[in-house]
Amino acid sequence: MERLRALTVVTLGGLQFLQPVAAPAATPATSATAAPATLYEAENATISQGAVESNHAGFTGSGFVNYDNVAGSYVEWTVDAPGEVALTFRYTNGTSADRPMAVTTGGTTTTASFPATGSWTTWRTVTVRATLPSGATAIRATATTAGGGPNVDSLSVGDPQQGTDWSKAVVESTMARYSPSSLGGWGYTRGLYLWGQYLVWQRTRDPRYLQYIKDWADRFVDSSGNIGQSFGNLDSMQSGNVLLALYRETGQARYRTAAAKIRNRLNTYPRTSDGGWWHSTSSSREGQLWGDGVYMADPFLARYGAWVSGDSFTGTEPARQLEVYWSHLRRTSGSAAGLLYHAYDEPGGPTASWVKPSLGDTNGISWCRAMGWFGMATVDILDILPADHPRRAGLINILRDLVPAYARWQDPATGRWFQVVTEPSNSSNWTETSCSAMYTYTIDRSVERGYVDASYQVNADRGYQGVLAKVSLGSDGRTDITDISEGTNASDSLSYYFGRARPVNDFHGLGAFLIMNEQLSP
């Protein structure tokens, strides 16, 4: 039974909420019950083809290890920590290139990315999950490229994720980094992140979280509900979910008025011949459907009908859009059946160089995040559709194709999914964090709701641990989430997708992480 907690009354936007009395402050990421990790300094380990140095500030202990610029250089620690643990490497990489390393633990090897940190005095952490045998075990981090490894400061062995509320940690860290006025402009990445923060607010009822969302939205919505957007593409509509959340929680009519502008824009928004909303009204994207697009407008429209004003349009159009997109983007044969291509072009290529006519006028590439958006949109809309909705069974059938396809292509070594899902053996490919969070959320929700067999829970659990391995605390005590692809256009080039930048704490990943973590965290 959950313990009863003392409550107090707080006021926000003219409404009163019951708020649990705050517990004594802890560090942003770790509660007082978190299990301590054991720290092993690199300078005290066994070093092959490297040297202990102290010329870059910020290290702990007496120094750090500078790997020689050769493949095969390594640092090896001996630890005694049987069971499933987190191996957290503190490092810096002042170059512009990744310096991956093979992490070997008692005969098992995992390749981990050690991305550039911007300077040699900026220290980050990378976490690898491992199951260690009883007794002394060697943990070796070996450089895999001619550039050698990064500068390594230490190894922490334990389980820093135990007792950690990572959702609150990410929200607190993001609020510390950005004020509402500096968070960024109106757009889907900020809307995604703030929807995730709204989910955290729903659980914690911390009034600062909702106030932050409100302060951001008030930059764009005036007292009469005017909003300076033309809504000429689906991406611009996703932040409408923030408006709906604020209307629902504060009752202020101006948020409803602003949200209605998006709802009404959809009445005349251009479509393909079978009714799919174009990704954008831009002349270069007329007639195109991108897998991303279903998340940008469809859950908003379903929520608008459920929370503001419902009619036949809000009741039927979100599910219809999913079915139209699915009919054009899904792959129907081979081991990739059930996955989706990134984009489709009805005109067949006059303005889209990426069109593959032999593959149904798609781009022919299954980009991971596009399918993540699609999966999340499907489960979110199913949560809103009534049980007797005529299109409900069709959406569940989509998940019964999509979730098994996710599971088939999950990387067994990391639990994550690759940037180009169907190219796991390509050395240029890499596991991407935001799509892995999206797939994990979709699978877990699908199992929870009974849409797919319970056996897929193991895939959700592996995905969750894989994503958590990309979350760490920086030297500033704030969270960092790594290996998140930047925004990505449609292309027919594998190298384009492989070469996308991976900015730390990109908002695609922050938002996807919060949505996943609120679904799966204990």
Tab-separated table of N, CA and C in Angstrom, residues 213-360:
chain	number	residue	atom	x	y	z
A	213	ILE	N	6.138	25.103	-17.888
A	213	ILE	CA	5.461	24.855	-19.163
A	213	ILE	C	4.592	26.044	-19.540
A	214	LYS	N	3.871	26.555	-18.575
A	214	LYS	CA	2.981	27.699	-18.815
A	214	LYS	C	3.776	28.934	-19.237
A	215	ASP	N	4.885	29.184	-18.579
A	215	ASP	CA	5.700	30.363	-18.913
A	215	ASP	C	6.255	30.252	-20.334
A	216	TRP	N	6.610	29.045	-20.754
A	216	TRP	CA	7.080	28.865	-22.136
A	216	TRP	C	5.953	29.152	-23.120
A	217	ALA	N	4.782	28.566	-22.886
A	217	ALA	CA	3.663	28.745	-23.813
A	217	ALA	C	3.209	30.194	-23.889
A	218	ASP	N	3.314	30.901	-22.781
A	218	ASP	CA	2.855	32.296	-22.754
A	218	ASP	C	3.736	33.213	-23.593
A	219	ARG	N	4.874	32.743	-24.021
A	219	ARG	CA	5.677	33.520	-24.974
A	219	ARG	C	4.994	33.594	-26.332
A	220	PHE	N	4.112	32.645	-26.637
A	220	PHE	CA	3.529	32.532	-27.968
A	220	PHE	C	2.024	32.804	-28.010
A	221	VAL	N	1.361	32.695	-26.863
A	221	VAL	CA	-0.093	32.862	-26.797
A	221	VAL	C	-0.411	34.098	-25.971
A	222	ASP	N	-1.123	35.067	-26.561
A	222	ASP	CA	-1.443	36.273	-25.802
A	222	ASP	C	-2.727	36.068	-25.006
A	223	SER	N	-3.170	37.112	-24.333
A	223	SER	CA	-4.301	36.997	-23.411
A	223	SER	C	-5.608	36.667	-24.122
A	224	SER	N	-5.654	36.926	-25.437
A	224	SER	CA	-6.865	36.633	-26.207
A	224	SER	C	-6.787	35.294	-26.933
A	225	GLY	N	-5.680	34.607	-26.806
A	225	GLY	CA	-5.521	33.328	-27.472
A	225	GLY	C	-4.930	33.420	-28.859
A	226	ASN	N	-4.435	34.594	-29.228
A	226	ASN	CA	-3.775	34.738	-30.522
A	226	ASN	C	-2.417	34.047	-30.494
A	227	ILE	N	-2.056	33.407	-31.588
A	227	ILE	CA	-0.764	32.743	-31.701
A	227	ILE	C	-0.240	32.972	-33.117
A	228	GLY	N	0.974	33.441	-33.233
A	228	GLY	CA	1.536	33.854	-34.521
A	228	GLY	C	2.108	32.704	-35.311
A	229	GLN	N	1.275	31.742	-35.664
A	229	GLN	CA	1.704	30.592	-36.453
A	229	GLN	C	0.729	30.367	-37.597
A	230	SER	N	1.256	30.012	-38.769
A	230	SER	CA	0.398	29.716	-39.912
A	230	SER	C	0.056	28.242	-39.996
A	231	PHE	N	0.798	27.392	-39.292
A	231	PHE	CA	0.592	25.942	-39.271
A	231	PHE	C	0.576	25.380	-40.697
A	232	GLY	N	1.678	25.653	-41.383
A	232	GLY	CA	1.831	25.193	-42.756
A	232	GLY	C	2.532	23.854	-42.870
A	233	ASN	N	2.820	23.216	-41.762
A	233	ASN	CA	3.390	21.865	-41.778
A	233	ASN	C	2.962	21.141	-40.515
A	234	LEU	N	3.010	19.833	-40.536
A	234	LEU	CA	2.563	19.051	-39.390
A	234	LEU	C	3.450	19.260	-38.176
A	235	ASP	N	4.761	19.429	-38.397
A	235	ASP	CA	5.678	19.614	-37.274
A	235	ASP	C	5.240	20.759	-36.374
A	236	SER	N	4.715	21.842	-36.977
A	236	SER	CA	4.355	23.027	-36.207
A	236	SER	C	3.141	22.804	-35.326
A	237	MET	N	2.451	21.695	-35.514
A	237	MET	CA	1.223	21.441	-34.760
A	237	MET	C	1.456	20.654	-33.479
A	238	GLN	N	2.608	19.991	-33.353
A	238	GLN	CA	2.804	19.077	-32.220
A	238	GLN	C	2.722	19.795	-30.878
A	239	SER	N	3.234	21.028	-30.806
A	239	SER	CA	3.199	21.764	-29.534
A	239	SER	C	1.783	22.148	-29.128
A	240	GLY	N	0.818	21.910	-30.003
A	240	GLY	CA	-0.571	22.097	-29.603
A	240	GLY	C	-0.951	21.233	-28.418
A	241	ASN	N	-0.255	20.120	-28.223
A	241	ASN	CA	-0.515	19.289	-27.040
A	241	ASN	C	-0.225	20.045	-25.750
A	242	VAL	N	0.756	20.935	-25.776
A	242	VAL	CA	1.053	21.760	-24.610
A	242	VAL	C	-0.131	22.676	-24.310
A	243	LEU	N	-0.722	23.253	-25.359
A	243	LEU	CA	-1.881	24.121	-25.171
A	243	LEU	C	-3.044	23.346	-24.564
A	244	LEU	N	-3.267	22.132	-25.043
A	244	LEU	CA	-4.352	21.316	-24.510
A	244	LEU	C	-4.116	20.978	-23.034
A	245	ALA	N	-2.863	20.639	-22.706
A	245	ALA	CA	-2.545	20.322	-21.311
A	245	ALA	C	-2.805	21.528	-20.412
A	246	LEU	N	-2.398	22.713	-20.872
A	246	LEU	CA	-2.599	23.915	-20.057
A	246	LEU	C	-4.074	24.270	-19.926
A	247	TYR	N	-4.836	24.096	-20.996
A	247	TYR	CA	-6.276	24.342	-20.886
A	247	TYR	C	-6.913	23.369	-19.908
A	248	ARG	N	-6.486	22.122	-19.997
A	248	ARG	CA	-7.056	21.106	-19.109
A	248	ARG	C	-6.731	21.388	-17.646
A	249	GLU	N	-5.526	21.881	-17.378
A	249	GLU	CA	-5.094	22.046	-15.991
A	249	GLU	C	-5.428	23.412	-15.403
A	250	THR	N	-5.518	24.437	-16.244
A	250	THR	CA	-5.779	25.787	-15.728
A	250	THR	C	-7.179	26.291	-16.041
A	251	GLY	N	-7.811	25.747	-17.063
A	251	GLY	CA	-9.134	26.216	-17.456
A	251	GLY	C	-9.136	27.540	-18.195
A	252	GLN	N	-7.970	28.081	-18.513
A	252	GLN	CA	-7.908	29.383	-19.171
A	252	GLN	C	-8.281	29.244	-20.650
A	253	ALA	N	-9.279	30.029	-21.060
A	253	ALA	CA	-9.857	29.899	-22.395
A	253	ALA	C	-8.863	30.225	-23.495
A	254	ARG	N	-7.858	31.030	-23.208
A	254	ARG	CA	-6.935	31.425	-24.270
A	254	ARG	C	-6.155	30.235	-24.837
A	255	TYR	N	-5.894	29.247	-24.008
A	255	TYR	CA	-5.200	28.057	-24.514
A	255	TYR	C	-6.118	27.247	-25.427
A	256	ARG	N	-7.390	27.180	-25.080
A	256	ARG	CA	-8.361	26.519	-25.952
A	256	ARG	C	-8.476	27.258	-27.281
A	257	THR	N	-8.507	28.586	-27.222
A	257	THR	CA	-8.613	29.386	-28.447
A	257	THR	C	-7.420	29.154	-29.359
A	258	ALA	N	-6.225	29.148	-28.770
A	258	ALA	CA	-5.016	28.921	-29.573
A	258	ALA	C	-5.015	27.512	-30.154
A	259	ALA	N	-5.414	26.521	-29.352
A	259	ALA	CA	-5.458	25.144	-29.844
A	259	ALA	C	-6.476	24.985	-30.966
A	260	ALA	N	-7.566	25.737	-30.896
A	260	ALA	CA	-8.598	25.655	-31.940
A	260	ALA	C	-8.070	26.104	-33.294
A	261	LYS	N	-7.065	26.969	-33.304
A	261	LYS	CA	-6.479	27.399	-34.581
A	261	LYS	C	-5.822	26.215	-35.298
A	262	ILE	N	-5.199	25.323	-34.537
A	262	ILE	CA	-4.621	24.126	-35.137
A	262	ILE	C	-5.734	23.185	-35.588
A	263	ARG	N	-6.698	22.979	-34.703
A	263	ARG	CA	-7.833	22.105	-35.062
A	263	ARG	C	-8.509	22.580	-36.343
A	264	ASN	N	-8.753	23.861	-36.454
A	264	ASN	CA	-9.457	24.381	-37.626
A	264	ASN	C	-8.577	24.375	-38.869
A	265	ARG	N	-7.273	24.526	-38.688
A	265	ARG	CA	-6.371	24.473	-39.838
A	265	ARG	C	-6.452	23.103	-40.512
A	266	LEU	N	-6.681	22.063	-39.741
A	266	LEU	CA	-6.747	20.719	-40.299
A	266	LEU	C	-7.963	20.512	-41.194
A	267	ASN	N	-8.976	21.362	-41.067
A	267	ASN	CA	-10.145	21.245	-41.948
A	267	ASN	C	-9.768	21.407	-43.409
A	268	THR	N	-8.810	22.280	-43.678
A	268	THR	CA	-8.440	22.591	-45.065
A	268	THR	C	-7.004	22.224	-45.391
A	269	TYR	N	-6.344	21.527	-44.477
A	269	TYR	CA	-4.949	21.169	-44.705
A	269	TYR	C	-4.869	20.192	-45.883
A	270	PRO	N	-3.918	20.365	-46.817
A	270	PRO	CA	-3.889	19.540	-48.036
A	270	PRO	C	-3.582	18.068	-47.758
A	271	ARG	N	-4.094	17.222	-48.652
A	271	ARG	CA	-4.017	15.773	-48.489
A	271	ARG	C	-3.590	15.095	-49.786
A	272	THR	N	-3.125	13.859	-49.628
A	272	THR	CA	-2.927	12.999	-50.790
A	272	THR	C	-4.303	12.570	-51.321
A	273	SER	N	-4.320	11.902	-52.433
A	273	SER	CA	-5.591	11.509	-53.038
A	273	SER	C	-6.394	10.555	-52.164
A	274	ASP	N	-5.723	9.807	-51.287
A	274	ASP	CA	-6.452	8.914	-50.388
A	274	ASP	C	-6.576	9.487	-48.977
A	275	GLY	N	-6.300	10.774	-48.818
A	275	GLY	CA	-6.648	11.462	-47.579
A	275	GLY	C	-5.546	11.686	-46.578
A	276	GLY	N	-4.296	11.320	-46.872
A	276	GLY	CA	-3.207	11.528	-45.918
A	276	GLY	C	-2.734	12.972	-45.919
A	277	TRP	N	-2.582	13.539	-44.745
A	277	TRP	CA	-2.103	14.924	-44.641
A	277	TRP	C	-0.646	15.019	-45.084
A	278	TRP	N	-0.352	15.965	-45.967
A	278	TRP	CA	1.024	16.181	-46.403
A	278	TRP	C	1.903	16.515	-45.200
A	279	HIS	N	3.139	16.103	-45.297
A	279	HIS	CA	4.072	16.463	-44.227
A	279	HIS	C	4.239	17.972	-44.121
A	280	SER	N	4.205	18.651	-45.247
A	280	SER	CA	4.371	20.105	-45.267
A	280	SER	C	3.713	20.649	-46.525
A	281	THR	N	3.282	21.910	-46.445
A	281	THR	CA	2.745	22.579	-47.635
A	281	THR	C	3.845	23.223	-48.464
A	282	SER	N	5.084	23.112	-48.032
A	282	SER	CA	6.209	23.603	-48.823
A	282	SER	C	6.203	22.954	-50.197
A	283	SER	N	6.549	23.736	-51.216
A	283	SER	CA	6.492	23.221	-52.584
A	283	SER	C	7.380	21.998	-52.793
A	284	SER	N	8.434	21.880	-51.995
A	284	SER	CA	9.344	20.739	-52.153
A	284	SER	C	8.827	19.480	-51.472
A	285	ARG	N	7.715	19.590	-50.720
A	285	ARG	CA	7.208	18.440	-49.976
A	285	ARG	C	5.733	18.182	-50.228
A	286	GLU	N	5.186	18.758	-51.279
A	286	GLU	CA	3.785	18.517	-51.607
A	286	GLU	C	3.559	17.040	-51.922
A	287	GLY	N	2.518	16.494	-51.350
A	287	GLY	CA	2.165	15.110	-51.619
A	287	GLY	C	2.987	14.089	-50.874
A	288	GLN	N	3.814	14.509	-49.921
A	288	GLN	CA	4.680	13.570	-49.203
A	288	GLN	C	4.094	13.199	-47.844
A	289	LEU	N	4.235	11.946	-47.475
A	289	LEU	CA	3.887	11.437	-46.154
A	289	LEU	C	5.161	10.920	-45.497
A	290	TRP	N	5.499	11.458	-44.338
A	290	TRP	CA	6.647	10.992	-43.573
A	290	TRP	C	6.137	10.301	-42.309
A	291	GLY	N	6.790	9.218	-41.918
A	291	GLY	CA	6.361	8.506	-40.722
A	291	GLY	C	6.298	9.385	-39.489
A	292	ASP	N	7.131	10.418	-39.433
A	292	ASP	CA	7.138	11.353	-38.318
A	292	ASP	C	5.792	12.051	-38.149
A	293	GLY	N	5.132	12.322	-39.303
A	293	GLY	CA	4.002	13.235	-39.309
A	293	GLY	C	2.821	12.805	-38.481
A	294	VAL	N	2.626	11.491	-38.329
A	294	VAL	CA	1.436	11.046	-37.606
A	294	VAL	C	1.477	11.483	-36.140
A	295	TYR	N	2.670	11.585	-35.558
A	295	TYR	CA	2.755	11.996	-34.151
A	295	TYR	C	2.549	13.495	-33.999
A	296	MET	N	2.808	14.255	-35.054
A	296	MET	CA	2.782	15.701	-34.947
A	296	MET	C	1.375	16.271	-34.860
A	297	ALA	N	0.397	15.600	-35.485
A	297	ALA	CA	-0.955	16.155	-35.521
A	297	ALA	C	-2.019	15.214	-34.973
A	298	ASP	N	-1.857	13.908	-35.140
A	298	ASP	CA	-2.958	12.990	-34.853
A	298	ASP	C	-3.286	12.851	-33.364
A	299	PRO	N	-2.301	12.634	-32.469
A	299	PRO	CA	-2.665	12.599	-31.044
A	299	PRO	C	-3.256	13.925	-30.571
A	300	PHE	N	-2.743	15.044	-31.093
A	300	PHE	CA	-3.326	16.352	-30.744
A	300	PHE	C	-4.807	16.375	-31.087
A	301	LEU	N	-5.155	15.954	-32.304
A	301	LEU	CA	-6.552	16.024	-32.727
A	301	LEU	C	-7.430	15.106	-31.877
A	302	ALA	N	-6.926	13.921	-31.560
A	302	ALA	CA	-7.696	13.011	-30.710
A	302	ALA	C	-7.901	13.616	-29.317
A	303	ARG	N	-6.862	14.220	-28.764
A	303	ARG	CA	-6.999	14.846	-27.438
A	303	ARG	C	-7.923	16.057	-27.496
A	304	TYR	N	-7.850	16.809	-28.586
A	304	TYR	CA	-8.741	17.961	-28.719
A	304	TYR	C	-10.195	17.490	-28.643
A	305	GLY	N	-10.497	16.410	-29.349
A	305	GLY	CA	-11.854	15.890	-29.299
A	305	GLY	C	-12.248	15.396	-27.930
A	306	ALA	N	-11.309	14.799	-27.201
A	306	ALA	CA	-11.614	14.246	-25.879
A	306	ALA	C	-11.636	15.312	-24.790
A	307	TRP	N	-10.817	16.344	-24.912
A	307	TRP	CA	-10.649	17.307	-23.835
A	307	TRP	C	-11.345	18.645	-24.084
A	308	VAL	N	-11.621	18.964	-25.352
A	308	VAL	CA	-12.178	20.287	-25.654
A	308	VAL	C	-13.546	20.164	-26.312
A	309	SER	N	-13.569	19.666	-27.530
A	309	SER	CA	-14.826	19.580	-28.264
A	309	SER	C	-14.734	18.475	-29.301
A	310	GLY	N	-15.524	17.429	-29.135
A	310	GLY	CA	-15.460	16.298	-30.034
A	310	GLY	C	-16.537	16.322	-31.105
A	311	ASP	N	-16.208	15.805	-32.261
A	311	ASP	CA	-17.166	15.627	-33.347
A	311	ASP	C	-16.695	14.456	-34.194
A	312	SER	N	-17.356	14.203	-35.320
A	312	SER	CA	-16.978	13.057	-36.139
A	312	SER	C	-15.568	13.192	-36.698
A	313	PHE	N	-15.134	14.433	-36.930
A	313	PHE	CA	-13.796	14.664	-37.474
A	313	PHE	C	-12.731	14.277	-36.459
A	314	THR	N	-12.836	14.787	-35.237
A	314	THR	CA	-11.841	14.449	-34.212
A	314	THR	C	-11.937	12.981	-33.824
A	315	GLY	N	-13.101	12.387	-34.005
A	315	GLY	CA	-13.285	11.004	-33.609
A	315	GLY	C	-12.765	9.994	-34.605
A	316	THR	N	-12.751	10.354	-35.892
A	316	THR	CA	-12.368	9.374	-36.909
A	316	THR	C	-11.044	9.685	-37.594
A	317	GLU	N	-10.692	10.967	-37.721
A	317	GLU	CA	-9.549	11.332	-38.547
A	317	GLU	C	-8.203	10.852	-38.009
A	318	PRO	N	-7.937	10.907	-36.698
A	318	PRO	CA	-6.623	10.442	-36.229
A	318	PRO	C	-6.332	8.989	-36.614
A	319	ALA	N	-7.297	8.092	-36.399
A	319	ALA	CA	-7.087	6.686	-36.756
A	319	ALA	C	-7.001	6.521	-38.266
A	320	ARG	N	-7.798	7.282	-39.014
A	320	ARG	CA	-7.744	7.195	-40.467
A	320	ARG	C	-6.366	7.568	-40.984
A	321	GLN	N	-5.793	8.623	-40.420
A	321	GLN	CA	-4.467	9.051	-40.867
A	321	GLN	C	-3.435	7.950	-40.649
A	322	LEU	N	-3.480	7.302	-39.501
A	322	LEU	CA	-2.543	6.206	-39.241
A	322	LEU	C	-2.689	5.107	-40.283
A	323	GLU	N	-3.905	4.777	-40.633
A	323	GLU	CA	-4.124	3.706	-41.595
A	323	GLU	C	-3.639	4.096	-42.990
A	324	VAL	N	-3.844	5.353	-43.390
A	324	VAL	CA	-3.374	5.800	-44.704
A	324	VAL	C	-1.843	5.769	-44.750
A	325	TYR	N	-1.192	6.322	-43.734
A	325	TYR	CA	0.274	6.317	-43.699
A	325	TYR	C	0.802	4.884	-43.700
A	326	TRP	N	0.181	4.037	-42.898
A	326	TRP	CA	0.603	2.643	-42.811
A	326	TRP	C	0.522	1.956	-44.174
A	327	SER	N	-0.523	2.255	-44.924
A	327	SER	CA	-0.707	1.599	-46.215
A	327	SER	C	0.398	1.948	-47.202
A	328	HIS	N	0.998	3.124	-47.057
A	328	HIS	CA	2.049	3.540	-47.988
A	328	HIS	C	3.466	3.219	-47.489
A	329	LEU	N	3.671	3.235	-46.186
A	329	LEU	CA	5.021	3.160	-45.637
A	329	LEU	C	5.432	1.765	-45.173
A	330	ARG	N	4.492	0.881	-44.892
A	330	ARG	CA	4.862	-0.399	-44.282
A	330	ARG	C	5.611	-1.290	-45.267
A	331	ARG	N	6.499	-2.076	-44.705
A	331	ARG	CA	7.221	-3.097	-45.467
A	331	ARG	C	6.477	-4.414	-45.293
A	332	THR	N	6.285	-5.129	-46.392
A	332	THR	CA	5.383	-6.282	-46.375
A	332	THR	C	6.048	-7.631	-46.585
A	333	SER	N	7.355	-7.649	-46.779
A	333	SER	CA	7.987	-8.940	-47.062
A	333	SER	C	9.335	-9.055	-46.374
A	334	GLY	N	9.789	-10.292	-46.214
A	334	GLY	CA	11.104	-10.551	-45.644
A	334	GLY	C	11.162	-10.294	-44.157
A	335	SER	N	12.371	-10.309	-43.617
A	335	SER	CA	12.554	-10.122	-42.177
A	335	SER	C	12.199	-8.727	-41.716
A	336	ALA	N	12.112	-7.775	-42.655
A	336	ALA	CA	11.753	-6.401	-42.295
A	336	ALA	C	10.255	-6.148	-42.377
A	337	ALA	N	9.454	-7.162	-42.664
A	337	ALA	CA	8.005	-6.984	-42.716
A	337	ALA	C	7.501	-6.455	-41.385
A	338	GLY	N	6.648	-5.452	-41.448
A	338	GLY	CA	6.130	-4.820	-40.241
A	338	GLY	C	6.834	-3.526	-39.889
A	339	LEU	N	8.045	-3.328	-40.426
A	339	LEU	CA	8.709	-2.041	-40.284
A	339	LEU	C	8.145	-1.063	-41.317
A	340	LEU	N	8.571	0.195	-41.231
A	340	LEU	CA	8.111	1.213	-42.163
A	340	LEU	C	9.293	1.879	-42.839
A	341	TYR	N	9.077	2.321	-44.070
A	341	TYR	CA	10.026	3.232	-44.692
A	341	TYR	C	9.805	4.621	-44.102
A	342	HIS	N	10.819	5.468	-44.236
A	342	HIS	CA	10.738	6.803	-43.648
A	342	HIS	C	9.699	7.669	-44.340
A	343	ALA	N	9.654	7.663	-45.687
A	343	ALA	CA	8.825	8.641	-46.383
A	343	ALA	C	8.271	8.091	-47.690
A	344	TYR	N	7.139	8.671	-48.101
A	344	TYR	CA	6.444	8.310	-49.340
A	344	TYR	C	6.132	9.598	-50.094
A	345	ASP	N	6.199	9.539	-51.421
A	345	ASP	CA	5.924	10.707	-52.260
A	345	ASP	C	4.887	10.339	-53.310
A	346	GLU	N	3.666	10.868	-53.171
A	346	GLU	CA	2.612	10.504	-54.128
A	346	GLU	C	2.928	10.941	-55.554
A	347	PRO	N	3.514	12.142	-55.766
A	347	PRO	CA	3.831	12.518	-57.152
A	347	PRO	C	4.873	11.623	-57.810
A	348	GLY	N	5.599	10.858	-57.023
A	348	GLY	CA	6.563	9.931	-57.602
A	348	GLY	C	7.903	10.545	-57.931
A	349	GLY	N	8.253	11.668	-57.317
A	349	GLY	CA	9.615	12.147	-57.418
A	349	GLY	C	9.939	13.427	-58.134
A	350	PRO	N	8.999	14.157	-58.717
A	350	PRO	CA	9.415	15.402	-59.397
A	350	PRO	C	10.206	16.352	-58.515
A	351	THR	N	9.858	16.420	-57.217
A	351	THR	CA	10.590	17.314	-56.314
A	351	THR	C	11.315	16.542	-55.210
A	352	ALA	N	11.320	15.211	-55.284
A	352	ALA	CA	11.948	14.387	-54.252
A	352	ALA	C	12.941	13.436	-54.906
A	353	SER	N	14.214	13.757	-54.772
A	353	SER	CA	15.254	12.945	-55.411
A	353	SER	C	15.386	11.559	-54.781
A	354	TRP	N	14.800	11.382	-53.592
A	354	TRP	CA	14.970	10.135	-52.867
A	354	TRP	C	13.957	9.054	-53.248
A	355	VAL	N	13.042	9.336	-54.124
A	355	VAL	CA	11.963	8.393	-54.422
A	355	VAL	C	12.485	7.133	-55.100
A	356	LYS	N	12.006	5.983	-54.615
A	356	LYS	CA	12.306	4.675	-55.203
A	356	LYS	C	11.005	4.110	-55.777
A	357	PRO	N	10.745	4.302	-57.067
A	357	PRO	CA	9.486	3.805	-57.641
A	357	PRO	C	9.271	2.319	-57.424
A	358	SER	N	10.347	1.544	-57.453
A	358	SER	CA	10.213	0.091	-57.287
A	358	SER	C	9.798	-0.296	-55.874
A	359	LEU	N	9.907	0.649	-54.927
A	359	LEU	CA	9.528	0.409	-53.534
A	359	LEU	C	8.331	1.269	-53.152
A	360	GLY	N	7.415	1.415	-54.085
A	360	GLY	CA	6.171	2.116	-53.805
A	360	GLY	C	6.316	3.603	-53.645
